[in-house]
Coordinates of N, CA and C in Angstrom, one line a residue:
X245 N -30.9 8.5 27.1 CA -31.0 7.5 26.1 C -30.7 8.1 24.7
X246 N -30.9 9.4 24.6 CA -30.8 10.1 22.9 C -29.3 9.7 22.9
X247 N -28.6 10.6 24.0 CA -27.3 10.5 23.9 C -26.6 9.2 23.5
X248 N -27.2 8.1 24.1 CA -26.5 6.7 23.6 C -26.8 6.5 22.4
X249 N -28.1 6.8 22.0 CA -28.6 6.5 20.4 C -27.5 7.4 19.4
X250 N -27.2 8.5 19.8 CA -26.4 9.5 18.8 C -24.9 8.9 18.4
X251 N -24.4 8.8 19.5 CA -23.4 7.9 20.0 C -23.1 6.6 18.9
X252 N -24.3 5.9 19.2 CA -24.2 4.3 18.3 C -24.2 5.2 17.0
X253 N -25.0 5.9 16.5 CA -25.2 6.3 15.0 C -23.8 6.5 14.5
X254 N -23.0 7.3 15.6 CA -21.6 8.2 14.7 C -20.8 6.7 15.1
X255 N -20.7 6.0 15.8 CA -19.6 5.3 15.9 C -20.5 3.9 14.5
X256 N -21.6 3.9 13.9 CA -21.9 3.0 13.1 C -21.5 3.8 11.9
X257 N -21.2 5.2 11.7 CA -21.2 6.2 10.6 C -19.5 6.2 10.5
X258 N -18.3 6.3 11.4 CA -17.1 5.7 11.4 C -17.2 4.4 10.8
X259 N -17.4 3.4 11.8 CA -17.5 2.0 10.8 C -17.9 1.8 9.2
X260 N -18.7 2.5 8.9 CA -19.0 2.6 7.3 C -18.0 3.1 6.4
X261 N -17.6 4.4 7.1 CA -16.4 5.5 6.5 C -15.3 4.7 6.0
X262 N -14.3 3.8 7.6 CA -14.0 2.6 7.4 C -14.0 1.6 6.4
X263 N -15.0 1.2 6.8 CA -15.2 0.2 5.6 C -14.6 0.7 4.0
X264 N -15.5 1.6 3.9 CA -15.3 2.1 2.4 C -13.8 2.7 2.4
X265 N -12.9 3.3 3.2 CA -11.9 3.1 2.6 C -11.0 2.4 2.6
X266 N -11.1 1.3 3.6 CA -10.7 0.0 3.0 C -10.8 -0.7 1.9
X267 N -12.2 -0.3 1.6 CA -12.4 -1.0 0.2 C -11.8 -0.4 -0.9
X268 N -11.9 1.2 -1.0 CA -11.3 2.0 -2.0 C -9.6 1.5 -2.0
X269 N -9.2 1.3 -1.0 CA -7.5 1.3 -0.8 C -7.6 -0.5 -1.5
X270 N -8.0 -1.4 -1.2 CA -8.0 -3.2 -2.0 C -8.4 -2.9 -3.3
X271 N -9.5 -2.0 -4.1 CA -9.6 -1.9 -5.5 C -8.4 -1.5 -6.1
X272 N -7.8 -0.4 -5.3 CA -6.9 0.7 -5.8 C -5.1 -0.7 -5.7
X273 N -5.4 -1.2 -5.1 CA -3.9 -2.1 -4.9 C -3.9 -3.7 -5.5
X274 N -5.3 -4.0 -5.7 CA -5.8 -4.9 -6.5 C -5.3 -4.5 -8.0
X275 N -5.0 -3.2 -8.4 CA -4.7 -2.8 -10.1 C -3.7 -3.3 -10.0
X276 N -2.8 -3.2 -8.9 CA -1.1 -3.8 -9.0 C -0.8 -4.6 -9.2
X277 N -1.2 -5.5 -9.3 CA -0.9 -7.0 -8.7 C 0.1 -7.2 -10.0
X278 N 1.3 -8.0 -9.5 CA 2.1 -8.5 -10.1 C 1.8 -9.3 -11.8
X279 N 1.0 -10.2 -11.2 CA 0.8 -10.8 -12.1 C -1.0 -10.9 -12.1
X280 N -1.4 -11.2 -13.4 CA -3.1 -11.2 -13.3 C -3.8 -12.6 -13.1
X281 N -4.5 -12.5 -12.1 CA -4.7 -13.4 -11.6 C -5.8 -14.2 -12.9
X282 N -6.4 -15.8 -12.0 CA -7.5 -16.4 -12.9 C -8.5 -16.1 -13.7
X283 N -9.1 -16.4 -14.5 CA -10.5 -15.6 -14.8 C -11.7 -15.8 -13.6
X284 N -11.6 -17.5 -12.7 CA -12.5 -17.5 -11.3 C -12.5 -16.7 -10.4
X285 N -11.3 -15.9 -10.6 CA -10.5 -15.0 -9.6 C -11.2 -14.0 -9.8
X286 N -11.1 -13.4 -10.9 CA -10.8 -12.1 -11.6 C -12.9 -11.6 -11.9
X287 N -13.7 -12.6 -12.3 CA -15.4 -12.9 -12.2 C -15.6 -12.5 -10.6
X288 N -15.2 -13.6 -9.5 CA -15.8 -13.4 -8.1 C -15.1 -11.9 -7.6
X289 N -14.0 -11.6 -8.3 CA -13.9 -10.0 -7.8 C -14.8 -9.0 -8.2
X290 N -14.9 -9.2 -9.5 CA -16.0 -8.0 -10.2 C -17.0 -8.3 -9.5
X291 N -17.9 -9.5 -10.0 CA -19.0 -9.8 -8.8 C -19.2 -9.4 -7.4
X292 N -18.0 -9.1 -6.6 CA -18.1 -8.6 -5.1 C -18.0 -6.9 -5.2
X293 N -17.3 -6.3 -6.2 CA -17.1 -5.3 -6.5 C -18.5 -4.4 -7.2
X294 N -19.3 -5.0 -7.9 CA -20.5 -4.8 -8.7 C -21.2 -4.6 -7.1
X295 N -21.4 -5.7 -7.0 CA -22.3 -5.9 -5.6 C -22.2 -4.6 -4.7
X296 N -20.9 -4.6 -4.2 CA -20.4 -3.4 -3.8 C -20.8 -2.2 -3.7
X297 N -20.9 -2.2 -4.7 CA -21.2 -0.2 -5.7 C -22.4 0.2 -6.0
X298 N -22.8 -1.3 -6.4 CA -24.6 -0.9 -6.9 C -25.4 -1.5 -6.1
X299 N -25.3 -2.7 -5.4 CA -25.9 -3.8 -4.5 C -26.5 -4.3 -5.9
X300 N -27.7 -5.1 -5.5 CA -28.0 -6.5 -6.3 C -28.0 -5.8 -8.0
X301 N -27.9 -6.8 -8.9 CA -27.8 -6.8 -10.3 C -29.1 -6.2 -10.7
X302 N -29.0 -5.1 -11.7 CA -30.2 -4.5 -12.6 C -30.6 -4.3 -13.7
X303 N -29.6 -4.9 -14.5 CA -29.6 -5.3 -15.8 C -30.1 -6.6 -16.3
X304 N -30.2 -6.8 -17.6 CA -30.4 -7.9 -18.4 C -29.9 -8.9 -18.4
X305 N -29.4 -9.9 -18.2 CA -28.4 -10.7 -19.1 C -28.1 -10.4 -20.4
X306 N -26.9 -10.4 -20.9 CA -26.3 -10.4 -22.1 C -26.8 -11.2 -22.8
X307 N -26.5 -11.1 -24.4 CA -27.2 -12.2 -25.0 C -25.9 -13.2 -25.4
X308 N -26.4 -14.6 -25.9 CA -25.2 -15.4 -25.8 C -24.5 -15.0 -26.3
X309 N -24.2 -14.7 -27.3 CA -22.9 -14.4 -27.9 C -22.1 -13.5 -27.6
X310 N -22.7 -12.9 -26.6 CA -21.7 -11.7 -25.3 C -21.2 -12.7 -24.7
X311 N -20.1 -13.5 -24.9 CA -19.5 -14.5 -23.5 C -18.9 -13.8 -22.5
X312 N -18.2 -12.5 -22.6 CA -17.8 -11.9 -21.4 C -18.2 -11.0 -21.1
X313 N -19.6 -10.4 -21.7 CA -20.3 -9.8 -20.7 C -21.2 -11.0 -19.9
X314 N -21.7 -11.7 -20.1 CA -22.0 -12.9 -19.6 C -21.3 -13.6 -19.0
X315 N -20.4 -13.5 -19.1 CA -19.4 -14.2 -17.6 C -19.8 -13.2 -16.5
X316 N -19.7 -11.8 -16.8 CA -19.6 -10.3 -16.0 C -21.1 -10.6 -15.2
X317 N -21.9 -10.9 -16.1 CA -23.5 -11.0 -15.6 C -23.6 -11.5 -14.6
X318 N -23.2 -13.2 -15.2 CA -23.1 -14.5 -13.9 C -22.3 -14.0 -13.1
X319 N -21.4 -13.6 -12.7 CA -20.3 -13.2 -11.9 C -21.4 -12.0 -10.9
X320 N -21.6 -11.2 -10.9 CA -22.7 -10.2 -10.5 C -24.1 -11.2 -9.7
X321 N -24.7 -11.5 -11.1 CA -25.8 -12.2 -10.1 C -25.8 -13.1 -9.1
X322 N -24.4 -13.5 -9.0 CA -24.2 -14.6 -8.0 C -23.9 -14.2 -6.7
X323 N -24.1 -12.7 -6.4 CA -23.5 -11.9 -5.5 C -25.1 -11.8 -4.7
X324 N -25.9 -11.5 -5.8 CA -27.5 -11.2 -5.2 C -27.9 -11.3 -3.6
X325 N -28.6 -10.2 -3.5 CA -28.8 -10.5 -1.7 C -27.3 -10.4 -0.5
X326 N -26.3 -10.2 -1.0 CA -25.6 -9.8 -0.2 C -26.0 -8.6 -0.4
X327 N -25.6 -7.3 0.9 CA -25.8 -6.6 1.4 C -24.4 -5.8 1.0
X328 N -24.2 -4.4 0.6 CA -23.4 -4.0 0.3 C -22.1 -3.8 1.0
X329 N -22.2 -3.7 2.3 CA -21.4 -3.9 3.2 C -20.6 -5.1 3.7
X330 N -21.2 -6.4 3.5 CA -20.8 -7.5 3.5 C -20.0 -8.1 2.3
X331 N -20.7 -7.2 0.8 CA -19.8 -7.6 -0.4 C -18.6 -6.6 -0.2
X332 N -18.5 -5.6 0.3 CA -17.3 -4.9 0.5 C -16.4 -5.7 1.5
X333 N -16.9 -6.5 2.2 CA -16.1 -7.0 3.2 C -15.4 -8.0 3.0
X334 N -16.0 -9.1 1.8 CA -15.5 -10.2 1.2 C -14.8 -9.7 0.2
X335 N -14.6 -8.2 -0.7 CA -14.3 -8.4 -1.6 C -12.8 -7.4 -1.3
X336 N -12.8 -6.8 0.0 CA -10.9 -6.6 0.8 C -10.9 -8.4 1.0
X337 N -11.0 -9.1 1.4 CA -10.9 -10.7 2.1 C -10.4 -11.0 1.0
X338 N -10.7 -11.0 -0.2 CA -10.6 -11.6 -1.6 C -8.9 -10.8 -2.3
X339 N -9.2 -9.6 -2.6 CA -8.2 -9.0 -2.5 C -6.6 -9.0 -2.1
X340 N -7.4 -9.1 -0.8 CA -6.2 -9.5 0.2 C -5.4 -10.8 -0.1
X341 N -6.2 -11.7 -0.2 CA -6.0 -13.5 -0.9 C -5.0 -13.5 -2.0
X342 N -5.6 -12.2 -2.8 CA -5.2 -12.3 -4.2 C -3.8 -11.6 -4.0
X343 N -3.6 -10.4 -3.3 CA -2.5 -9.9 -3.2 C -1.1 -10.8 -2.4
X344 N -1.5 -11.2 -1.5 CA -0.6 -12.2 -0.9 C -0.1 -13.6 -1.8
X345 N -1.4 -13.8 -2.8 CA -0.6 -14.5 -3.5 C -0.2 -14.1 -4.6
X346 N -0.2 -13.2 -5.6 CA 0.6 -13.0 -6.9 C 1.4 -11.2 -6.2
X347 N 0.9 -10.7 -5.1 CA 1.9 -9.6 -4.9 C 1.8 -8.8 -5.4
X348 N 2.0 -6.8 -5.0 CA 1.9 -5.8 -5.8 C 3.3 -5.2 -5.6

């Protein structure tokens, strides 16, 4: 039974590896993009990306008159409770969306 357990660890420890350079390779091809996408676009990316890197939000809110770091904020907090792995997953998904439509 160790053996199976060691087993599932490295093949869950590949899957993570995975993951993350998939993610690294959609941030990295996401700079290209043809043209710059929306600002709804461009918020739910940071937001999946934040999420990503740090998991849930740990900061303040901005104060109002920060509108774009306060867009950055809302965009982040709205990620909350995703799991870092899952915001990496949505945020190749997203990427991918984005690249297919404006192109690198």
């Amino acid at each position: 039974m160790g053996a199976q357990r060691k087993e599932s660890t490295k093949c869950e420890a590949t899957a993570a590896m995975s993951l993350q350079a998939d993610f690294d390779r959609a941030a990295e091809d996401v700079r290209k993009l043809k043209m710059r996408p929306d600002d709804d676009e461009l918020k739910e990316l940071y937001g999946l990306y934040k999420q990503s890197i740090i998991g849930d939000i740990d900061i303040e809110c901005p104060r109002m008159l920060d509108l774009k770091g306060k867009a950055k904020w809302e965009a982040w907090n709205l990620q909350k409770g995703l799991s870092k792995e899952d915001a990496m997953s949505a945020y190749i998904s997203k990427a991918k969306d984005l690249i297919e439509k404006y192109g690198i």
